[in-house]
Amino acid sequence: KQEVTQIPAALSVPEGENLVLNCSFTDSAIYNLQWFRQDPGKGLTSLLLIQSSQREQTSGRLNASLDKSSGRSTLYIAASQPGDSATYLCAVRQETSGSRLTFGEGTQLTVNP
Amino acid sequence: EPEVTQTPSHQVTQMGQEVILRCVPISNHLYFYWYRQILGQKVEFLVSFYNNEISEKSEIFDDQFSVERPDGSNFTLKIRSTKLEDSAMYFCASSRFVSPTNEQFFGPGTRLTVL
């Protein structure tokens, strides 16, 4: 059974700092990995989708990397801003479990002004 | 930009009552999903739906749950007899194709509180 883990559970940084969020998964047979942002009491906003054949995907200040064989992904946020404060979730779509996404528990990020 | 919408944003019900959660997926999307998130826990998959039938469901999606696409735009999740443990945020999602590489887009969620 696929297990997705995110470390750290919470992170607090000063504004302007570059930071890395980690996601690991136990079964490397995945089609893709999605990073989401969740604001308190709100829905999930898709940030980046990285296919299993890709190593990196970039959108603005965000860069996601994927090392499928080792079961790891990182989300790099450059020059963090207070508006980046949210919970960041990663989710994988497995080759053997249809279309479902399996989520990690998230990293709660606070960027202090 | 097209988005998934959900109504209501918050539903309060008594234990044993039936509830229907509504979703309008993105208009040209063909694949629909329900997920839920119990407070403080991970987001969990419930069911996927394609071509007017369930294509996959999780062990959570038992006989008290059902899904329907009653018309060309709405996608609903019905809980027949709610339990206290059904209290959660319910998210609808959609994707354009059935390709395994396709991105899923989520709605804002319906917070269900069962008293």
PDB file of N, CA and C in Angstrom, chain A residues 1 3-5 31-32 34 36 38 41-49 51 89 93 97-105, chain B residues 31 33 35 37 42-45 48 55-59 89 91 95 98-109 111:
ATOM      1  N   LYS A   1       0.834  -1.186   0.000  1.00  0.00           N
ATOM      2  CA  LYS A   1       0.000   0.000   0.000  1.00  0.00           C
ATOM      3  C   LYS A   1       0.878   1.248   0.000  1.00  0.00           C
ATOM      4  N   GLU A   3       2.354   4.717   0.773  1.00  0.00           N
ATOM      5  CA  GLU A   3       2.378   5.662   1.891  1.00  0.00           C
ATOM      6  C   GLU A   3       3.154   6.894   1.458  1.00  0.00           C
ATOM      7  N   VAL A   4       2.572   8.063   1.707  1.00  0.00           N
ATOM      8  CA  VAL A   4       3.208   9.330   1.355  1.00  0.00           C
ATOM      9  C   VAL A   4       3.473  10.095   2.642  1.00  0.00           C
ATOM     10  N   THR A   5       4.721  10.534   2.791  1.00  0.00           N
ATOM     11  CA  THR A   5       5.137  11.216   4.017  1.00  0.00           C
ATOM     12  C   THR A   5       5.751  12.556   3.668  1.00  0.00           C
ATOM     13  N   TYR A  31       2.544   7.382 -11.796  1.00  0.00           N
ATOM     14  CA  TYR A  31       2.389   8.101 -13.050  1.00  0.00           C
ATOM     15  C   TYR A  31       2.840   9.551 -12.908  1.00  0.00           C
ATOM     16  N   ASN A  32       2.457  10.156 -11.791  1.00  0.00           N
ATOM     17  CA  ASN A  32       2.808  11.559 -11.581  1.00  0.00           C
ATOM     18  C   ASN A  32       2.696  11.924 -10.113  1.00  0.00           C
ATOM     19  N   GLN A  34       1.636  15.469  -7.751  1.00  0.00           N
ATOM     20  CA  GLN A  34       1.110  16.836  -7.740  1.00  0.00           C
ATOM     21  C   GLN A  34       1.422  17.487  -6.407  1.00  0.00           C
ATOM     22  N   PHE A  36       0.136  20.629  -4.026  1.00  0.00           N
ATOM     23  CA  PHE A  36      -1.026  21.489  -3.809  1.00  0.00           C
ATOM     24  C   PHE A  36      -0.735  22.466  -2.682  1.00  0.00           C
ATOM     25  N   GLN A  38      -2.968  24.488   0.344  1.00  0.00           N
ATOM     26  CA  GLN A  38      -4.260  24.545   1.024  1.00  0.00           C
ATOM     27  C   GLN A  38      -4.216  25.655   2.061  1.00  0.00           C
ATOM     28  N   GLY A  41      -9.129  26.107   6.035  1.00  0.00           N
ATOM     29  CA  GLY A  41     -10.554  25.974   5.761  1.00  0.00           C
ATOM     30  C   GLY A  41     -10.922  26.066   4.298  1.00  0.00           C
ATOM     31  N   LYS A  42      -9.937  26.001   3.430  1.00  0.00           N
ATOM     32  CA  LYS A  42     -10.194  26.187   1.994  1.00  0.00           C
ATOM     33  C   LYS A  42      -9.883  24.926   1.198  1.00  0.00           C
ATOM     34  N   GLY A  43     -10.092  25.023  -0.098  1.00  0.00           N
ATOM     35  CA  GLY A  43      -9.834  23.909  -0.993  1.00  0.00           C
ATOM     36  C   GLY A  43      -8.367  23.759  -1.336  1.00  0.00           C
ATOM     37  N   LEU A  44      -8.107  22.879  -2.293  1.00  0.00           N
ATOM     38  CA  LEU A  44      -6.750  22.565  -2.726  1.00  0.00           C
ATOM     39  C   LEU A  44      -6.476  23.247  -4.053  1.00  0.00           C
ATOM     40  N   THR A  45      -5.409  24.014  -4.085  1.00  0.00           N
ATOM     41  CA  THR A  45      -4.991  24.665  -5.324  1.00  0.00           C
ATOM     42  C   THR A  45      -3.798  23.923  -5.885  1.00  0.00           C
ATOM     43  N   SER A  46      -3.932  23.432  -7.117  1.00  0.00           N
ATOM     44  CA  SER A  46      -2.828  22.710  -7.738  1.00  0.00           C
ATOM     45  C   SER A  46      -1.708  23.688  -8.088  1.00  0.00           C
ATOM     46  N   LEU A  47      -0.503  23.356  -7.659  1.00  0.00           N
ATOM     47  CA  LEU A  47       0.651  24.218  -7.920  1.00  0.00           C
ATOM     48  C   LEU A  47       1.480  23.691  -9.093  1.00  0.00           C
ATOM     49  N   LEU A  48       1.819  22.423  -9.028  1.00  0.00           N
ATOM     50  CA  LEU A  48       2.679  21.817 -10.035  1.00  0.00           C
ATOM     51  C   LEU A  48       2.311  20.353 -10.182  1.00  0.00           C
ATOM     52  N   LEU A  49       2.362  19.884 -11.417  1.00  0.00           N
ATOM     53  CA  LEU A  49       2.195  18.468 -11.717  1.00  0.00           C
ATOM     54  C   LEU A  49       3.475  18.019 -12.387  1.00  0.00           C
ATOM     55  N   GLN A  51       5.367  14.771 -14.082  1.00  0.00           N
ATOM     56  CA  GLN A  51       5.159  13.424 -14.595  1.00  0.00           C
ATOM     57  C   GLN A  51       6.321  12.529 -14.186  1.00  0.00           C
ATOM     58  N   LEU A  89       0.650  20.293   0.273  1.00  0.00           N
ATOM     59  CA  LEU A  89       0.400  18.856   0.198  1.00  0.00           C
ATOM     60  C   LEU A  89       1.008  18.280  -1.070  1.00  0.00           C
ATOM     61  N   ARG A  93      -0.091   9.688  -7.963  1.00  0.00           N
ATOM     62  CA  ARG A  93      -1.014   8.820  -8.687  1.00  0.00           C
ATOM     63  C   ARG A  93      -0.239   7.576  -9.085  1.00  0.00           C
ATOM     64  N   SER A  97      -3.299   1.740  -9.085  1.00  0.00           N
ATOM     65  CA  SER A  97      -4.507   2.021  -8.299  1.00  0.00           C
ATOM     66  C   SER A  97      -5.418   3.004  -9.014  1.00  0.00           C
ATOM     67  N   GLY A  98      -5.578   2.828 -10.314  1.00  0.00           N
ATOM     68  CA  GLY A  98      -6.531   3.643 -11.054  1.00  0.00           C
ATOM     69  C   GLY A  98      -6.161   5.101 -11.036  1.00  0.00           C
ATOM     70  N   SER A  99      -7.174   5.958 -10.830  1.00  0.00           N
ATOM     71  CA  SER A  99      -6.960   7.393 -10.941  1.00  0.00           C
ATOM     72  C   SER A  99      -6.848   8.095  -9.600  1.00  0.00           C
ATOM     73  N   ARG A 100      -6.920   7.352  -8.506  1.00  0.00           N
ATOM     74  CA  ARG A 100      -6.915   8.008  -7.215  1.00  0.00           C
ATOM     75  C   ARG A 100      -5.576   8.660  -6.918  1.00  0.00           C
ATOM     76  N   LEU A 101      -5.637   9.760  -6.177  1.00  0.00           N
ATOM     77  CA  LEU A 101      -4.436  10.386  -5.640  1.00  0.00           C
ATOM     78  C   LEU A 101      -4.279   9.955  -4.189  1.00  0.00           C
ATOM     79  N   THR A 102      -3.038   9.665  -3.802  1.00  0.00           N
ATOM     80  CA  THR A 102      -2.716   9.353  -2.411  1.00  0.00           C
ATOM     81  C   THR A 102      -1.924  10.525  -1.854  1.00  0.00           C
ATOM     82  N   PHE A 103      -2.442  11.107  -0.775  1.00  0.00           N
ATOM     83  CA  PHE A 103      -1.894  12.348  -0.235  1.00  0.00           C
ATOM     84  C   PHE A 103      -0.976  12.120   0.955  1.00  0.00           C
ATOM     85  N   GLY A 104      -0.027  13.054   1.105  1.00  0.00           N
ATOM     86  CA  GLY A 104       0.716  13.168   2.347  1.00  0.00           C
ATOM     87  C   GLY A 104      -0.068  14.015   3.334  1.00  0.00           C
ATOM     88  N   GLU A 105       0.480  14.127   4.530  1.00  0.00           N
ATOM     89  CA  GLU A 105      -0.222  14.858   5.580  1.00  0.00           C
ATOM     90  C   GLU A 105       0.009  16.359   5.519  1.00  0.00           C
TER      91      GLU A 105
ATOM     92  N   TYR B  31     -13.762  13.325 -16.172  1.00  0.00           N
ATOM     93  CA  TYR B  31     -13.477  12.420 -15.070  1.00  0.00           C
ATOM     94  C   TYR B  31     -13.717  13.173 -13.769  1.00  0.00           C
ATOM     95  N   TYR B  33     -14.291  13.148  -9.319  1.00  0.00           N
ATOM     96  CA  TYR B  33     -13.824  12.486  -8.102  1.00  0.00           C
ATOM     97  C   TYR B  33     -14.457  13.142  -6.867  1.00  0.00           C
ATOM     98  N   TYR B  35     -13.222  13.342  -2.721  1.00  0.00           N
ATOM     99  CA  TYR B  35     -12.264  13.064  -1.664  1.00  0.00           C
ATOM    100  C   TYR B  35     -12.832  13.651  -0.377  1.00  0.00           C
ATOM    101  N   GLN B  37     -11.583  15.000   3.811  1.00  0.00           N
ATOM    102  CA  GLN B  37     -10.499  15.272   4.759  1.00  0.00           C
ATOM    103  C   GLN B  37     -11.116  15.475   6.132  1.00  0.00           C
ATOM    104  N   LYS B  42      -5.234  13.241   6.747  1.00  0.00           N
ATOM    105  CA  LYS B  42      -4.892  13.344   5.331  1.00  0.00           C
ATOM    106  C   LYS B  42      -6.149  13.428   4.468  1.00  0.00           C
ATOM    107  N   VAL B  43      -5.999  13.979   3.290  1.00  0.00           N
ATOM    108  CA  VAL B  43      -7.045  13.919   2.284  1.00  0.00           C
ATOM    109  C   VAL B  43      -7.131  12.472   1.789  1.00  0.00           C
ATOM    110  N   GLU B  44      -8.360  11.942   1.733  1.00  0.00           N
ATOM    111  CA  GLU B  44      -8.556  10.530   1.356  1.00  0.00           C
ATOM    112  C   GLU B  44      -9.473  10.423   0.137  1.00  0.00           C
ATOM    113  N   PHE B  45      -9.127   9.539  -0.756  1.00  0.00           N
ATOM    114  CA  PHE B  45      -9.932   9.280  -1.941  1.00  0.00           C
ATOM    115  C   PHE B  45     -11.207   8.522  -1.570  1.00  0.00           C
ATOM    116  N   SER B  48     -14.167   7.618  -7.929  1.00  0.00           N
ATOM    117  CA  SER B  48     -14.004   8.278  -9.216  1.00  0.00           C
ATOM    118  C   SER B  48     -15.137   7.832 -10.135  1.00  0.00           C
ATOM    119  N   SER B  55     -15.861   4.285 -11.606  1.00  0.00           N
ATOM    120  CA  SER B  55     -14.721   3.561 -12.162  1.00  0.00           C
ATOM    121  C   SER B  55     -13.817   3.001 -11.067  1.00  0.00           C
ATOM    122  N   GLU B  56     -13.846   3.626  -9.911  1.00  0.00           N
ATOM    123  CA  GLU B  56     -13.040   3.135  -8.801  1.00  0.00           C
ATOM    124  C   GLU B  56     -13.621   3.681  -7.496  1.00  0.00           C
ATOM    125  N   LYS B  57     -13.563   2.897  -6.437  1.00  0.00           N
ATOM    126  CA  LYS B  57     -13.987   3.396  -5.131  1.00  0.00           C
ATOM    127  C   LYS B  57     -13.079   2.829  -4.052  1.00  0.00           C
ATOM    128  N   SER B  58     -12.975   3.574  -2.955  1.00  0.00           N
ATOM    129  CA  SER B  58     -12.144   3.128  -1.847  1.00  0.00           C
ATOM    130  C   SER B  58     -12.991   2.341  -0.849  1.00  0.00           C
ATOM    131  N   GLU B  59     -12.309   1.798   0.123  1.00  0.00           N
ATOM    132  CA  GLU B  59     -12.993   1.017   1.163  1.00  0.00           C
ATOM    133  C   GLU B  59     -13.888   1.907   2.024  1.00  0.00           C
ATOM    134  N   MET B  89     -14.379  17.624   5.649  1.00  0.00           N
ATOM    135  CA  MET B  89     -14.447  18.477   4.463  1.00  0.00           C
ATOM    136  C   MET B  89     -14.484  17.545   3.258  1.00  0.00           C
ATOM    137  N   PHE B  91     -14.251  17.203  -0.776  1.00  0.00           N
ATOM    138  CA  PHE B  91     -13.751  17.887  -1.971  1.00  0.00           C
ATOM    139  C   PHE B  91     -14.175  17.144  -3.231  1.00  0.00           C
ATOM    140  N   SER B  95     -10.937  16.031 -13.874  1.00  0.00           N
ATOM    141  CA  SER B  95      -9.817  16.080 -14.806  1.00  0.00           C
ATOM    142  C   SER B  95     -10.361  15.927 -16.216  1.00  0.00           C
ATOM    143  N   VAL B  98      -8.879  10.852 -19.340  1.00  0.00           N
ATOM    144  CA  VAL B  98      -8.674   9.672 -18.501  1.00  0.00           C
ATOM    145  C   VAL B  98      -7.212   9.266 -18.472  1.00  0.00           C
ATOM    146  N   SER B  99      -6.403  10.017 -19.196  1.00  0.00           N
ATOM    147  CA  SER B  99      -4.975   9.721 -19.198  1.00  0.00           C
ATOM    148  C   SER B  99      -4.435   9.691 -17.779  1.00  0.00           C
ATOM    149  N   PRO B 100      -3.600   8.726 -17.460  1.00  0.00           N
ATOM    150  CA  PRO B 100      -3.048   8.658 -16.101  1.00  0.00           C
ATOM    151  C   PRO B 100      -2.133   9.820 -15.772  1.00  0.00           C
ATOM    152  N   THR B 101      -1.723  10.562 -16.787  1.00  0.00           N
ATOM    153  CA  THR B 101      -0.839  11.682 -16.506  1.00  0.00           C
ATOM    154  C   THR B 101      -1.603  12.983 -16.302  1.00  0.00           C
ATOM    155  N   ASN B 102      -2.918  12.900 -16.290  1.00  0.00           N
ATOM    156  CA  ASN B 102      -3.714  14.121 -16.262  1.00  0.00           C
ATOM    157  C   ASN B 102      -3.843  14.728 -14.873  1.00  0.00           C
ATOM    158  N   GLU B 103      -3.894  16.070 -14.837  1.00  0.00           N
ATOM    159  CA  GLU B 103      -3.966  16.819 -13.596  1.00  0.00           C
ATOM    160  C   GLU B 103      -5.393  16.856 -13.062  1.00  0.00           C
ATOM    161  N   GLN B 104      -5.539  16.755 -11.752  1.00  0.00           N
ATOM    162  CA  GLN B 104      -6.849  16.876 -11.117  1.00  0.00           C
ATOM    163  C   GLN B 104      -6.993  18.267 -10.509  1.00  0.00           C
ATOM    164  N   PHE B 105      -8.165  18.874 -10.719  1.00  0.00           N
ATOM    165  CA  PHE B 105      -8.460  20.203 -10.198  1.00  0.00           C
ATOM    166  C   PHE B 105      -9.555  20.083  -9.144  1.00  0.00           C
ATOM    167  N   PHE B 106      -9.310  20.720  -8.012  1.00  0.00           N
ATOM    168  CA  PHE B 106     -10.192  20.561  -6.861  1.00  0.00           C
ATOM    169  C   PHE B 106     -11.080  21.780  -6.641  1.00  0.00           C
ATOM    170  N   GLY B 107     -12.262  21.521  -6.091  1.00  0.00           N
ATOM    171  CA  GLY B 107     -13.148  22.592  -5.677  1.00  0.00           C
ATOM    172  C   GLY B 107     -12.806  23.071  -4.275  1.00  0.00           C
ATOM    173  N   PRO B 108     -13.549  24.079  -3.788  1.00  0.00           N
ATOM    174  CA  PRO B 108     -13.251  24.678  -2.482  1.00  0.00           C
ATOM    175  C   PRO B 108     -13.700  23.822  -1.301  1.00  0.00           C
ATOM    176  N   GLY B 109     -14.515  22.812  -1.563  1.00  0.00           N
ATOM    177  CA  GLY B 109     -14.924  21.922  -0.483  1.00  0.00           C
ATOM    178  C   GLY B 109     -16.256  22.278   0.138  1.00  0.00           C
ATOM    179  N   ARG B 111     -17.892  21.726   3.935  1.00  0.00           N
ATOM    180  CA  ARG B 111     -17.652  21.250   5.296  1.00  0.00           C
ATOM    181  C   ARG B 111     -18.933  20.647   5.824  1.00  0.00           C
TER     182      ARG B 111
END
